[in-house]
XYZ file of N, CA, C and O in Angstrom:
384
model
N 0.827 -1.160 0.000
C 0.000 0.000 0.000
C 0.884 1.240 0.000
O 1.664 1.298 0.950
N 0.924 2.408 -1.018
C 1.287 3.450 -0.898
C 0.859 4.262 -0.080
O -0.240 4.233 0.475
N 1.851 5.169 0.066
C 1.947 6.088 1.339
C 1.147 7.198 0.546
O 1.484 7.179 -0.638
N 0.200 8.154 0.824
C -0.412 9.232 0.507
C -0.164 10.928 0.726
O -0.485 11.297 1.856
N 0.143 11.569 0.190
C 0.261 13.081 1.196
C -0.781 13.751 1.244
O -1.525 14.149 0.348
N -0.822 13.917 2.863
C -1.810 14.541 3.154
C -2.112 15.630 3.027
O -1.288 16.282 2.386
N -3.453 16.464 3.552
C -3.294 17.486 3.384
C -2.481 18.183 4.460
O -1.825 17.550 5.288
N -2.533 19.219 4.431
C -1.415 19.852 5.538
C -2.690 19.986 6.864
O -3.887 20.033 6.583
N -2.194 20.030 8.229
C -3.103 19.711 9.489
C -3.050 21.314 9.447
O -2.011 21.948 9.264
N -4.526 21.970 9.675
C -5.033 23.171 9.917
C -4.782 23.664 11.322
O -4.572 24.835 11.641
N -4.835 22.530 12.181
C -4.462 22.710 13.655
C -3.045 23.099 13.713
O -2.752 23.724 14.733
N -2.245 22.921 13.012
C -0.966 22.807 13.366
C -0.505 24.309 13.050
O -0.855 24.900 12.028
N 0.357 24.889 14.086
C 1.036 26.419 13.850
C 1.717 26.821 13.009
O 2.821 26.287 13.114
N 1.657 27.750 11.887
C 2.231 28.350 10.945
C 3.681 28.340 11.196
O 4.069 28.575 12.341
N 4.599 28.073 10.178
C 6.346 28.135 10.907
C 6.479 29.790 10.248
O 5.548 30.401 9.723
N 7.826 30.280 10.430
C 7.717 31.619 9.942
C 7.546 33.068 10.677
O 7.317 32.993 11.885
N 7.594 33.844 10.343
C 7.047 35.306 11.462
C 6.308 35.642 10.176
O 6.393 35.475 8.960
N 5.586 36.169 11.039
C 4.510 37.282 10.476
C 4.564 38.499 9.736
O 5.538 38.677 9.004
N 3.828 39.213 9.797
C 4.464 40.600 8.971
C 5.240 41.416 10.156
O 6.400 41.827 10.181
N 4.059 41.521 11.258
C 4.412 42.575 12.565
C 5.610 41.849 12.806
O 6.557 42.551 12.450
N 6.081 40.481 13.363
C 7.241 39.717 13.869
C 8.038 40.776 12.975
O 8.343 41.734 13.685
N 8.450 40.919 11.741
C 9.505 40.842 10.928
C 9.443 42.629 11.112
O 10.426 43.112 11.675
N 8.324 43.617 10.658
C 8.574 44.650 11.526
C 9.325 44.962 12.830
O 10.390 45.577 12.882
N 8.842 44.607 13.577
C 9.694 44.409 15.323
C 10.609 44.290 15.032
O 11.295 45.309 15.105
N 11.287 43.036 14.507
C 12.681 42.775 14.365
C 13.579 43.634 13.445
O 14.787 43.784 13.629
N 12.957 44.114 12.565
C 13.929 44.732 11.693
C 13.680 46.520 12.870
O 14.680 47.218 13.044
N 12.882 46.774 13.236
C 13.102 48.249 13.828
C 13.960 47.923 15.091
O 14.752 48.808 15.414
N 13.929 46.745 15.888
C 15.048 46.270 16.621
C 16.127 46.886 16.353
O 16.743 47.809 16.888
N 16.343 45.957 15.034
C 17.550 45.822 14.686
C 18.467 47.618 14.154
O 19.504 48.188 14.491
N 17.480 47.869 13.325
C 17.578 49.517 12.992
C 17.962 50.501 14.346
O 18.695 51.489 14.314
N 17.182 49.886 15.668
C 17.580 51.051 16.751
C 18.849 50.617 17.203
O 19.608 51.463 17.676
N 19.353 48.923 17.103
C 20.455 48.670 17.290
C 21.820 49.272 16.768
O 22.666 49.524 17.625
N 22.109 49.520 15.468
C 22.341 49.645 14.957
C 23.010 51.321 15.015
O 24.157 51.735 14.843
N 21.843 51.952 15.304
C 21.809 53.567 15.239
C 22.431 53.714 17.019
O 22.973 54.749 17.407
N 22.285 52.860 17.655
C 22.589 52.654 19.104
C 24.434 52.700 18.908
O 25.269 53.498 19.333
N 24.557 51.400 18.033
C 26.134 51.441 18.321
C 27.003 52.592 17.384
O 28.220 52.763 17.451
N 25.948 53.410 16.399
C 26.672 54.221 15.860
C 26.636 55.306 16.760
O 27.692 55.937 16.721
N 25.899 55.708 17.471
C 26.040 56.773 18.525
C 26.987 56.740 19.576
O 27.496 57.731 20.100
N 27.226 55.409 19.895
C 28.224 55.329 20.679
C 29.836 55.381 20.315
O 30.796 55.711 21.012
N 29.767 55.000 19.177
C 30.710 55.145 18.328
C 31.377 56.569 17.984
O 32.525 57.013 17.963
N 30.625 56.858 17.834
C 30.518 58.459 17.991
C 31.189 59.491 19.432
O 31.647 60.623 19.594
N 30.974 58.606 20.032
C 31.216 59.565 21.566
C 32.117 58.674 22.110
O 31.725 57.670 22.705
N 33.061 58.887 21.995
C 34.500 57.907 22.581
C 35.553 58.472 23.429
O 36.552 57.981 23.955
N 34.713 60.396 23.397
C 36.117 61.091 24.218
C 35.566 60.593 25.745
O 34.637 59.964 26.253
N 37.130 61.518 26.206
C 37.178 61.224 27.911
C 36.043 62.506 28.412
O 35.790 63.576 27.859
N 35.690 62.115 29.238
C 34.417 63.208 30.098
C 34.931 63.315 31.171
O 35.799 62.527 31.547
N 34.453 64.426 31.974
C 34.438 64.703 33.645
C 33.424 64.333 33.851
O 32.442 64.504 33.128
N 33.469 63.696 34.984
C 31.807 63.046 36.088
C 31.813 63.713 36.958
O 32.844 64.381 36.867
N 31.101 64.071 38.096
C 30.727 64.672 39.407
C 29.070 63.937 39.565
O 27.978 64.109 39.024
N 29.577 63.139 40.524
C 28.592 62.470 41.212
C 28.340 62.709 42.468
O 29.153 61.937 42.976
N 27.722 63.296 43.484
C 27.917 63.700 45.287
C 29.325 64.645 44.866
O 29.646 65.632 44.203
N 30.139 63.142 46.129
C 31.433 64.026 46.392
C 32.619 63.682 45.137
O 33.665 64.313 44.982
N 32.063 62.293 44.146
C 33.301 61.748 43.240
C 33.394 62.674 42.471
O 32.558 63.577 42.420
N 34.771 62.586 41.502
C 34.951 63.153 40.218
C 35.732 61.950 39.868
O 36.393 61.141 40.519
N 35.433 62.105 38.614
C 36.529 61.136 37.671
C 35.929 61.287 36.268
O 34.855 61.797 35.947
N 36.982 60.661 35.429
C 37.411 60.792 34.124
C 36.691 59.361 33.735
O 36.569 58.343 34.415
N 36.369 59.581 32.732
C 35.715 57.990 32.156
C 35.219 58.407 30.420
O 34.972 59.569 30.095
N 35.152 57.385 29.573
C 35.030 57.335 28.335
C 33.685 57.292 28.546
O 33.233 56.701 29.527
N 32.654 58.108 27.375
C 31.710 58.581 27.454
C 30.467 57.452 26.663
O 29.248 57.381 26.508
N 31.952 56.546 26.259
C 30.954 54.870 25.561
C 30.606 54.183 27.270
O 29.574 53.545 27.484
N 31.517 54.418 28.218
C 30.858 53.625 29.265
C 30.214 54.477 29.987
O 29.279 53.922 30.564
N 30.287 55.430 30.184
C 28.813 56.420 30.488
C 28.119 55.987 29.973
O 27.527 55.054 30.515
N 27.824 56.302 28.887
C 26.169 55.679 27.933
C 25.880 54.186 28.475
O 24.794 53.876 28.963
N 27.229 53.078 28.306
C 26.352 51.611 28.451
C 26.164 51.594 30.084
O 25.384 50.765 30.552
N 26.947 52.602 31.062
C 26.375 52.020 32.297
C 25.108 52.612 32.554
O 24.396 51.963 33.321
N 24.480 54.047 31.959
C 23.148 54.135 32.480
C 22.277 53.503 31.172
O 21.102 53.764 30.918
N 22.942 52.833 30.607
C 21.567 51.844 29.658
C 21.548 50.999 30.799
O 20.754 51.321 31.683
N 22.229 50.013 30.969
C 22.734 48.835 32.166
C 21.748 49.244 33.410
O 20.933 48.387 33.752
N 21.765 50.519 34.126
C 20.845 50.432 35.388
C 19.500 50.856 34.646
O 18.493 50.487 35.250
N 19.289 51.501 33.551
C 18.209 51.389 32.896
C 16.885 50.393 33.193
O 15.782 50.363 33.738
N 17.806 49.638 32.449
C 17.471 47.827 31.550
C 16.751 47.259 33.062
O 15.627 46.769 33.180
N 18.183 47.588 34.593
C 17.722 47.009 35.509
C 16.487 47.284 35.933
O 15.531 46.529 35.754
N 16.450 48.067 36.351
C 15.110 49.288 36.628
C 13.873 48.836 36.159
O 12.968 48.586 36.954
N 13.693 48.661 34.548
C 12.747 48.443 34.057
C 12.768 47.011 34.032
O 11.655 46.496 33.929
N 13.588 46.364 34.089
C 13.392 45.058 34.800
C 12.878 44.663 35.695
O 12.148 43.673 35.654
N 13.144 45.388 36.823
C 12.807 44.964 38.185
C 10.890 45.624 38.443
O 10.055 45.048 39.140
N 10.708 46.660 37.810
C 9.815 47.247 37.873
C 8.302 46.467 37.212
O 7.214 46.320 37.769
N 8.824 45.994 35.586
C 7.704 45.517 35.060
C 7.798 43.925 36.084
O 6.706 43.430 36.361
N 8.830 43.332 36.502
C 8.606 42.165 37.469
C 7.240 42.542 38.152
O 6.116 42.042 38.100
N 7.826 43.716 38.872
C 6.994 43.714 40.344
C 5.596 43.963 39.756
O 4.581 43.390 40.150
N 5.635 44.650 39.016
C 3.971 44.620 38.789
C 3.429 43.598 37.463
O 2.464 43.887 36.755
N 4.236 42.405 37.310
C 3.638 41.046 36.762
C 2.861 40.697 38.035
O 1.642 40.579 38.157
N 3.795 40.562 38.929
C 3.776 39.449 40.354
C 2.140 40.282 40.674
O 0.991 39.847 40.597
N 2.505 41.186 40.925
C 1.489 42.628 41.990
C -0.152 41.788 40.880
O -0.980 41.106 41.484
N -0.244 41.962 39.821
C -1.480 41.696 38.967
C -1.230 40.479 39.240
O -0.779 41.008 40.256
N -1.058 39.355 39.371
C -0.942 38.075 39.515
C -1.808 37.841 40.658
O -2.863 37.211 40.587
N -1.206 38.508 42.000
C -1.525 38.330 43.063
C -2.690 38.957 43.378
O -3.317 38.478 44.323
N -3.277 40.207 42.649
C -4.960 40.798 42.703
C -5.831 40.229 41.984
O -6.969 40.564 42.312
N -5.760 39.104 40.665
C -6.150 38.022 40.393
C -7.268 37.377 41.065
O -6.948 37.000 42.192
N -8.498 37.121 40.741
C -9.291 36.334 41.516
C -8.877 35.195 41.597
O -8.058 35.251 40.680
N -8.750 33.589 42.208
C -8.463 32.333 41.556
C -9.322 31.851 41.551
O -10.164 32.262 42.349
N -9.666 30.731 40.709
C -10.572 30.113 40.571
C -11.051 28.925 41.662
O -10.270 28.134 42.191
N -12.295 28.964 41.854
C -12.646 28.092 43.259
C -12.342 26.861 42.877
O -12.749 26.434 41.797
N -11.200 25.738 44.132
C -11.368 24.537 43.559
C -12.259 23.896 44.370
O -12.659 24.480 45.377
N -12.694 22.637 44.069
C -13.947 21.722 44.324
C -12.697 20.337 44.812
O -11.704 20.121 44.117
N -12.909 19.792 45.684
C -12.344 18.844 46.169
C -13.388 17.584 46.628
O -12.933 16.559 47.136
């Protein structure tokens, strides 16, 4: 008995991105991009004054350390209010 091809299963998930997927990614990639040319850009030495510090530092690690506490920030922030809506959540009654 020969083997048949089927039709393709309707249930089964599209492989591929989408239009929006491939948008996203390419404006990603575009802010990436324009990200490391800016930094690229700014390579002299700077003065800092922070409180009481001063110091000298390249103005590429200025930029990546307040992206860095950025990133954290909004890390820690959208966490807390996953958890926070999680936890105001009704749950559903169980039956035992």
């Amino acid at each position: 008995m020969e083997k048949t091809p089927s039709a393709p299963d309707l249930n089964q998930p599209k492989t591929g991105l989408t239009t929006w997927q491939k948008i996203r990614l390419g404006s990603i990639a575009a802010l990436v991009v324009l990200w490391i040319v800016f930094l690229l850009q700014n390579t002299e030495q700077t003065q800092v004054s922070f409180l009481w510090f001063t110091f000298a530092t390249s103005r590429i690690l200025l930029l990546l350390g307040t992206l860095l506490v950025g990133a954290i920030f909004g890390a820690v922030l959208t966490y807390r209010l996953c958890v926070k809506s999680k936890k105001s959540q009704p749950k559903p009654p169980t039956f035992s």
